[in-house]
Amino acid sequence: HAKHHSSEPWALYDDELHAIAVNRLAIEEDLRAGLARARFRLLYQPIRDLDSGRVVSAEALLRLEHPQHGTLTPAAFLDVAEDSRLILPIGAWVLDEAARQLALWRRRRPDLTVSVNVSPRQVHHLVLRDQVVHAAQAADVDPAGLQLEITERVLLGAGDDVLAELLGVTGAGCGLAIDDFGTGYSSLAYLTRFPVSEVKIDRAFVAGLGGRGRDTAVAEAILGLAGSLGLGAVAEGVETSEQLEALRALGCPRAQGFHLGRPMSAEDLGALLD
Ligand code: C2E
Ligand code: MG
Ligand code: MG
Ligand code: MG
């Protein structure tokens, strides 16, 4: 345990850095073991059409079942997965698993889509198109049933190789959504340069809906922009009936959030489809 003497101001810092490095190695080991021992799983959060209330889509959300620490969310391991490049095999597993599940659901609901979060590395390593095509083929499902979610961070400074990769993905039929829209390095040029089909309004704006702040104006502007560009729009993080009503009043077509359904097992989501 380091003491924070003023004579050695770096002592604590060094110890902390060491602890962080050891922890990162431990997480990396957990990720490798997770892949080898099938400890990853996907939860699915329903996305509802706001006119009908129907579940029209589901977002796949990654979890790691840790033998000691229980169920871990991406906040606990995504950074390490990206830095270690383990996100490449993990991301491939996510796409395979989501496509497999989609194929089962589509027997009952041929119009259902599943949204999959994709990390910048999967795009920048130019493996995304191959991964998604492979996943759809292996599951014998139409790639159009899969939508990929990327953040604005992926597009920041992206070159023509990334553009070509994303055009490959949409050329295969997949939708492409911008996740957490409005919180990143939002550039409206992204919406025209890249083959985007949907924007997801970040829950930071949804949280202030109905109040007198500017969040309502921002949400309205994003919905207007999506509408004029012919893009789909989904509001994220709807937690109250007031927020839901405010979104309906703004003409938001789709939404997800704890108020509309928590992330749940594939089995539970399947039950919602009937
Ligand atoms: P995201 O894509 O923006 O996903 C939404 C996050 O908000 C999820 O957290 C979800 O559980 C949470 N959420 C949903 N509704 C509500 C709500 O009403 N209120 C609040 N406070 N939160 C809500 P989760 O599952 O912990 O995932 C966090 C992030 O990790 C995701 O944010 C996504 O960026 C990333 N992620 C998740 N799964 C994957 C994956 O398979 N691959 C990659 N690369 N990233 C993933
Ligand atoms: Mg997402
Ligand atoms: Mg999001
Ligand atoms: Mg988010």
Tab-separated table of C-alpha atoms and ligand atoms in Angstrom:
chain	number	residue	atom	x	y	z
A	1	HIS	CA	0.000	0.000	0.000
A	2	ALA	CA	1.670	3.215	-1.132
A	3	LYS	CA	1.894	6.285	1.042
A	4	HIS	CA	1.379	9.637	-0.547
A	5	HIS	CA	4.417	11.474	0.895
A	6	SER	CA	4.968	14.867	-0.618
A	7	SER	CA	8.654	13.921	-0.964
A	8	GLU	CA	7.750	11.071	-3.320
A	9	PRO	CA	4.749	12.271	-5.263
A	10	TRP	CA	5.012	9.489	-7.823
A	11	ALA	CA	4.928	6.597	-5.347
A	12	LEU	CA	1.154	6.304	-5.331
A	13	TYR	CA	0.978	6.886	-9.044
A	14	ASP	CA	3.472	4.108	-9.812
A	15	ASP	CA	1.611	1.689	-7.592
A	16	GLU	CA	-1.658	2.581	-9.227
A	17	LEU	CA	-0.216	2.153	-12.691
A	18	HIS	CA	1.161	-1.222	-11.667
A	19	ALA	CA	-2.218	-2.285	-10.273
A	20	ILE	CA	-3.936	-1.162	-13.462
A	21	ALA	CA	-1.467	-3.068	-15.641
A	22	VAL	CA	-1.870	-6.248	-13.590
A	23	ASN	CA	-5.622	-5.829	-13.713
A	24	ARG	CA	-5.557	-5.430	-17.490
A	25	LEU	CA	-3.552	-8.634	-17.810
A	26	ALA	CA	-6.043	-10.408	-15.566
A	27	ILE	CA	-8.938	-9.155	-17.690
A	28	GLU	CA	-7.152	-10.251	-20.855
A	29	GLU	CA	-6.806	-13.734	-19.355
A	30	ASP	CA	-10.520	-13.685	-18.443
A	31	LEU	CA	-11.363	-12.791	-22.036
A	32	ARG	CA	-9.233	-15.593	-23.480
A	33	ALA	CA	-10.760	-18.066	-21.053
A	34	GLY	CA	-14.192	-16.671	-21.836
A	35	LEU	CA	-13.693	-17.402	-25.525
A	36	ALA	CA	-12.210	-20.852	-24.930
A	37	ARG	CA	-14.852	-21.879	-22.404
A	38	ALA	CA	-17.923	-20.274	-24.005
A	39	ARG	CA	-18.545	-17.837	-21.168
A	40	PHE	CA	-19.812	-15.018	-23.356
A	41	ARG	CA	-23.488	-14.589	-23.931
A	42	LEU	CA	-25.858	-12.091	-25.463
A	43	LEU	CA	-28.793	-10.343	-23.866
A	44	TYR	CA	-31.382	-8.723	-26.105
A	45	GLN	CA	-33.177	-5.462	-25.489
A	46	PRO	CA	-36.474	-5.002	-27.339
A	47	ILE	CA	-36.836	-2.057	-29.741
A	48	ARG	CA	-40.455	-1.060	-30.189
A	49	ASP	CA	-42.383	0.660	-32.909
A	50	LEU	CA	-44.051	3.571	-31.104
A	51	ASP	CA	-47.268	3.504	-33.156
A	52	SER	CA	-48.087	-0.139	-32.539
A	53	GLY	CA	-45.999	-0.848	-29.450
A	54	ARG	CA	-44.742	-3.955	-31.247
A	55	VAL	CA	-41.228	-5.321	-30.839
A	56	VAL	CA	-39.724	-4.789	-34.278
A	57	SER	CA	-36.089	-5.320	-33.452
A	58	ALA	CA	-33.703	-6.283	-30.654
A	59	GLU	CA	-30.274	-4.982	-29.718
A	60	ALA	CA	-27.751	-7.668	-28.800
A	61	LEU	CA	-25.741	-6.721	-25.690
A	62	LEU	CA	-22.631	-8.639	-24.705
A	63	ARG	CA	-22.054	-10.179	-21.270
A	64	LEU	CA	-19.226	-12.251	-19.793
A	65	GLU	CA	-20.114	-14.851	-17.181
A	66	HIS	CA	-17.119	-14.616	-14.889
A	67	PRO	CA	-16.503	-17.629	-12.628
A	68	GLN	CA	-15.665	-15.392	-9.643
A	69	HIS	CA	-17.201	-11.992	-10.357
A	70	GLY	CA	-20.526	-13.026	-11.862
A	71	THR	CA	-22.042	-11.374	-14.913
A	72	LEU	CA	-19.822	-8.609	-16.315
A	73	THR	CA	-21.066	-5.839	-18.639
A	74	PRO	CA	-18.907	-4.402	-21.439
A	75	ALA	CA	-17.825	-1.509	-19.195
A	76	ALA	CA	-15.665	-4.029	-17.303
A	77	PHE	CA	-13.847	-5.485	-20.299
A	78	LEU	CA	-14.440	-3.694	-23.600
A	79	ASP	CA	-11.383	-1.406	-23.392
A	80	VAL	CA	-9.090	-4.370	-22.747
A	81	ALA	CA	-10.798	-6.373	-25.486
A	82	GLU	CA	-10.117	-3.568	-27.944
A	83	ASP	CA	-6.539	-2.828	-26.885
A	84	SER	CA	-5.596	-6.524	-26.950
A	85	ARG	CA	-7.402	-7.086	-30.275
A	86	LEU	CA	-9.380	-9.871	-28.625
A	87	ILE	CA	-12.392	-7.875	-29.795
A	88	LEU	CA	-11.775	-9.385	-33.243
A	89	PRO	CA	-12.596	-12.998	-32.267
A	90	ILE	CA	-15.112	-11.809	-29.648
A	91	GLY	CA	-16.833	-9.611	-32.241
A	92	ALA	CA	-16.961	-12.528	-34.673
A	93	TRP	CA	-18.591	-14.656	-31.973
A	94	VAL	CA	-21.158	-11.903	-31.290
A	95	LEU	CA	-22.114	-11.734	-34.972
A	96	ASP	CA	-22.322	-15.532	-35.296
A	97	GLU	CA	-24.447	-15.856	-32.171
A	98	ALA	CA	-26.767	-12.952	-33.058
A	99	ALA	CA	-27.272	-14.337	-36.591
A	100	ARG	CA	-28.007	-17.813	-35.215
A	101	GLN	CA	-30.614	-16.377	-32.855
A	102	LEU	CA	-32.115	-14.180	-35.557
A	103	ALA	CA	-32.586	-17.221	-37.818
A	104	LEU	CA	-34.607	-18.940	-35.062
A	105	TRP	CA	-36.792	-15.889	-34.406
A	106	ARG	CA	-37.352	-15.232	-38.114
A	107	ARG	CA	-39.214	-18.535	-38.473
A	108	ARG	CA	-41.992	-16.853	-36.508
A	109	ARG	CA	-41.276	-13.201	-37.304
A	110	PRO	CA	-39.719	-12.869	-40.779
A	111	ASP	CA	-39.573	-9.076	-40.459
A	112	LEU	CA	-37.579	-8.996	-37.216
A	113	THR	CA	-34.104	-7.454	-37.206
A	114	VAL	CA	-31.259	-7.736	-34.716
A	115	SER	CA	-28.855	-4.894	-34.031
A	116	VAL	CA	-25.233	-5.701	-33.197
A	117	ASN	CA	-22.704	-3.294	-31.680
A	118	VAL	CA	-19.431	-3.193	-33.522
A	119	SER	CA	-16.130	-1.899	-32.224
A	120	PRO	CA	-13.874	0.513	-34.126
A	121	ARG	CA	-11.219	-2.189	-34.465
A	122	GLN	CA	-13.551	-4.501	-36.364
A	123	VAL	CA	-14.087	-1.714	-38.871
A	124	HIS	CA	-10.518	-0.436	-39.038
A	125	HIS	CA	-9.077	-3.928	-39.467
A	126	LEU	CA	-11.399	-4.268	-42.430
A	127	VAL	CA	-12.793	-7.589	-41.209
A	128	LEU	CA	-16.372	-6.484	-40.636
A	129	ARG	CA	-17.801	-7.327	-44.036
A	130	ASP	CA	-16.289	-10.800	-43.988
A	131	GLN	CA	-17.434	-11.396	-40.404
A	132	VAL	CA	-21.014	-10.371	-41.074
A	133	VAL	CA	-21.305	-12.252	-44.362
A	134	HIS	CA	-19.835	-15.355	-42.731
A	135	ALA	CA	-22.244	-15.071	-39.784
A	136	ALA	CA	-25.299	-14.716	-42.022
A	137	GLN	CA	-24.229	-17.616	-44.244
A	138	ALA	CA	-23.470	-19.925	-41.341
A	139	ALA	CA	-26.886	-19.166	-39.812
A	140	ASP	CA	-28.620	-19.324	-43.199
A	141	VAL	CA	-30.253	-15.956	-42.600
A	142	ASP	CA	-30.634	-12.885	-44.817
A	143	PRO	CA	-27.894	-10.346	-43.919
A	144	ALA	CA	-30.615	-7.687	-44.206
A	145	GLY	CA	-31.884	-8.952	-40.851
A	146	LEU	CA	-28.696	-7.719	-39.209
A	147	GLN	CA	-28.041	-4.098	-38.429
A	148	LEU	CA	-24.623	-2.946	-37.270
A	149	GLU	CA	-24.230	-0.141	-34.739
A	150	ILE	CA	-21.114	1.983	-34.854
A	151	THR	CA	-20.304	5.178	-32.994
A	152	GLU	CA	-19.186	8.441	-34.524
A	153	ARG	CA	-15.718	7.653	-33.160
A	154	VAL	CA	-15.370	4.988	-35.853
A	155	LEU	CA	-15.920	7.550	-38.590
A	156	LEU	CA	-13.649	10.250	-37.185
A	157	GLY	CA	-10.832	10.635	-39.656
A	158	ALA	CA	-11.901	7.494	-41.506
A	159	GLY	CA	-10.318	7.020	-44.907
A	160	ASP	CA	-11.558	5.517	-48.125
A	161	ASP	CA	-10.672	1.998	-46.925
A	162	VAL	CA	-13.152	2.334	-44.060
A	163	LEU	CA	-15.726	3.795	-46.423
A	164	ALA	CA	-15.231	0.816	-48.760
A	165	GLU	CA	-15.555	-1.611	-45.834
A	166	LEU	CA	-18.839	-0.028	-44.736
A	167	LEU	CA	-20.118	0.019	-48.311
A	168	GLY	CA	-19.290	-3.700	-48.403
A	169	VAL	CA	-21.394	-4.226	-45.290
A	170	THR	CA	-24.392	-2.308	-46.595
A	171	GLY	CA	-23.891	-3.801	-50.049
A	172	ALA	CA	-24.369	-7.203	-48.423
A	173	GLY	CA	-27.744	-5.884	-47.224
A	174	CYS	CA	-27.024	-4.967	-43.597
A	175	GLY	CA	-28.301	-1.777	-42.035
A	176	LEU	CA	-25.835	0.643	-40.478
A	177	ALA	CA	-26.804	2.722	-37.446
A	178	ILE	CA	-24.933	5.526	-35.719
A	179	ASP	CA	-25.088	4.727	-32.002
A	180	ASP	CA	-25.179	7.400	-29.270
A	181	PHE	CA	-25.840	9.995	-31.936
A	182	GLY	CA	-25.165	13.562	-30.890
A	183	THR	CA	-22.610	12.836	-28.175
A	184	GLY	CA	-19.501	12.115	-30.236
A	185	TYR	CA	-17.665	14.141	-32.806
A	186	SER	CA	-20.933	14.728	-34.541
A	187	SER	CA	-20.349	15.825	-38.042
A	188	LEU	CA	-23.306	15.997	-40.342
A	189	ALA	CA	-20.949	15.088	-43.175
A	190	TYR	CA	-20.837	11.533	-41.767
A	191	LEU	CA	-24.495	11.122	-42.577
A	192	THR	CA	-23.977	11.773	-46.251
A	193	ARG	CA	-20.468	10.374	-46.807
A	194	PHE	CA	-21.121	7.013	-45.157
A	195	PRO	CA	-23.967	4.610	-45.988
A	196	VAL	CA	-25.874	5.251	-42.752
A	197	SER	CA	-29.450	3.955	-42.522
A	198	GLU	CA	-30.414	4.913	-38.950
A	199	VAL	CA	-29.478	7.204	-36.067
A	200	LYS	CA	-29.871	6.257	-32.421
A	201	ILE	CA	-30.610	9.279	-30.242
A	202	ASP	CA	-28.385	9.045	-27.187
A	203	ARG	CA	-30.100	8.627	-23.868
A	204	ALA	CA	-28.461	11.844	-22.626
A	205	PHE	CA	-31.029	13.743	-24.723
A	206	VAL	CA	-33.890	11.390	-23.888
A	207	ALA	CA	-33.261	11.924	-20.166
A	208	GLY	CA	-34.221	15.602	-20.367
A	209	LEU	CA	-37.310	15.164	-22.542
A	210	GLY	CA	-40.465	16.880	-21.414
A	211	GLY	CA	-38.495	19.288	-19.248
A	212	ARG	CA	-37.813	22.869	-20.140
A	213	GLY	CA	-34.161	22.339	-21.064
A	214	ARG	CA	-32.774	22.100	-24.562
A	215	ASP	CA	-32.877	18.309	-24.798
A	216	THR	CA	-36.306	18.362	-26.392
A	217	ALA	CA	-35.037	20.760	-29.059
A	218	VAL	CA	-32.006	18.548	-29.743
A	219	ALA	CA	-34.126	15.393	-30.007
A	220	GLU	CA	-36.544	17.221	-32.295
A	221	ALA	CA	-33.681	18.444	-34.485
A	222	ILE	CA	-32.178	14.936	-34.777
A	223	LEU	CA	-35.583	13.503	-35.685
A	224	GLY	CA	-36.069	16.255	-38.278
A	225	LEU	CA	-32.648	15.597	-39.748
A	226	ALA	CA	-33.262	11.849	-39.896
A	227	GLY	CA	-36.630	12.448	-41.510
A	228	SER	CA	-35.277	14.745	-44.214
A	229	LEU	CA	-32.390	12.412	-44.999
A	230	GLY	CA	-34.676	9.397	-45.137
A	231	LEU	CA	-32.966	7.704	-42.191
A	232	GLY	CA	-34.565	5.626	-39.465
A	233	ALA	CA	-34.423	6.881	-35.885
A	234	VAL	CA	-34.474	5.122	-32.513
A	235	ALA	CA	-34.506	6.831	-29.116
A	236	GLU	CA	-32.318	5.111	-26.515
A	237	GLY	CA	-32.688	4.909	-22.755
A	238	VAL	CA	-36.414	5.581	-22.357
A	239	GLU	CA	-36.995	5.157	-18.628
A	240	THR	CA	-40.334	6.872	-17.960
A	241	SER	CA	-43.802	7.133	-19.479
A	242	GLU	CA	-43.280	10.920	-19.660
A	243	GLN	CA	-40.241	10.448	-21.908
A	244	LEU	CA	-42.183	7.983	-24.030
A	245	GLU	CA	-45.078	10.427	-24.461
A	246	ALA	CA	-42.676	13.244	-25.333
A	247	LEU	CA	-41.070	11.042	-28.006
A	248	ARG	CA	-44.458	10.123	-29.425
A	249	ALA	CA	-45.363	13.818	-29.566
A	250	LEU	CA	-42.145	14.473	-31.514
A	251	GLY	CA	-43.048	11.704	-33.967
A	252	CYS	CA	-40.151	9.436	-33.013
A	253	PRO	CA	-40.743	6.149	-34.861
A	254	ARG	CA	-38.959	3.688	-32.528
A	255	ALA	CA	-37.525	3.492	-29.029
A	256	GLN	CA	-35.858	1.260	-26.486
A	257	GLY	CA	-35.143	1.607	-22.783
A	258	PHE	CA	-35.890	0.137	-19.375
A	259	HIS	CA	-39.468	1.480	-19.580
A	260	LEU	CA	-40.039	-0.506	-22.794
A	261	GLY	CA	-38.065	-3.608	-21.839
A	262	ARG	CA	-34.792	-4.392	-20.106
A	263	PRO	CA	-32.013	-6.349	-21.754
A	264	MET	CA	-33.133	-9.993	-21.353
A	265	SER	CA	-32.311	-13.551	-22.334
A	266	ALA	CA	-33.045	-14.732	-25.871
A	267	GLU	CA	-35.748	-16.963	-24.426
A	268	ASP	CA	-37.505	-14.031	-22.739
A	269	LEU	CA	-37.266	-11.888	-25.845
A	270	GLY	CA	-38.733	-14.754	-27.861
A	271	ALA	CA	-41.739	-14.770	-25.524
A	272	LEU	CA	-42.316	-11.061	-26.260
A	273	LEU	CA	-42.552	-11.760	-29.976
A	274	ASP	CA	-45.774	-13.770	-29.766
B	1	C2E	P1	-25.086	0.964	-26.303
B	1	C2E	O1	-24.909	0.269	-27.589
B	1	C2E	O2	-25.430	2.400	-26.355
B	1	C2E	O3	-26.183	0.117	-25.536
B	1	C2E	C1	-27.110	0.656	-24.645
B	1	C2E	C2	-26.681	0.492	-23.211
B	1	C2E	O4	-27.612	1.157	-22.365
B	1	C2E	C3	-26.666	-0.954	-22.717
B	1	C2E	O5	-25.666	-1.082	-21.720
B	1	C2E	C4	-28.051	-1.104	-22.090
B	1	C2E	O6	-28.115	-2.129	-21.122
B	1	C2E	C5	-28.207	0.252	-21.474
B	1	C2E	N1	-29.617	0.661	-21.358
B	1	C2E	C6	-30.671	0.250	-22.086
B	1	C2E	N2	-31.795	0.896	-21.719
B	1	C2E	C7	-31.445	1.745	-20.736
B	1	C2E	C8	-32.177	2.693	-19.930
B	1	C2E	O7	-33.370	2.892	-20.061
B	1	C2E	N3	-31.444	3.392	-19.012
B	1	C2E	C9	-30.103	3.206	-18.833
B	1	C2E	N4	-29.487	3.920	-17.894
B	1	C2E	N5	-29.394	2.326	-19.585
B	1	C2E	C10	-30.053	1.609	-20.512
B	1	C2E	P2	-24.615	-2.297	-21.729
B	1	C2E	O8	-25.308	-3.567	-22.107
B	1	C2E	O9	-23.868	-2.241	-20.439
B	1	C2E	O10	-23.648	-1.923	-22.920
B	1	C2E	C11	-22.848	-0.769	-22.864
B	1	C2E	C12	-22.165	-0.500	-24.177
B	1	C2E	O11	-21.244	-1.544	-24.487
B	1	C2E	C13	-23.112	-0.463	-25.359
B	1	C2E	O12	-23.746	0.812	-25.408
B	1	C2E	C14	-22.167	-0.708	-26.495
B	1	C2E	O13	-21.493	0.480	-26.857
B	1	C2E	C15	-21.165	-1.660	-25.875
B	1	C2E	N6	-21.487	-3.056	-26.290
B	1	C2E	C16	-22.475	-3.863	-25.856
B	1	C2E	N7	-22.430	-5.062	-26.467
B	1	C2E	C17	-21.388	-5.001	-27.346
B	1	C2E	C18	-20.828	-5.922	-28.299
B	1	C2E	O14	-21.318	-7.043	-28.513
B	1	C2E	N8	-19.744	-5.490	-29.007
B	1	C2E	C19	-19.209	-4.253	-28.836
B	1	C2E	N9	-18.133	-3.901	-29.567
B	1	C2E	N10	-19.722	-3.352	-27.965
B	1	C2E	C20	-20.787	-3.732	-27.216
B	2	MG	MG	-25.822	0.118	-29.310
B	3	MG	MG	-26.291	3.589	-27.583
B	4	MG	MG	-24.260	4.159	-25.186
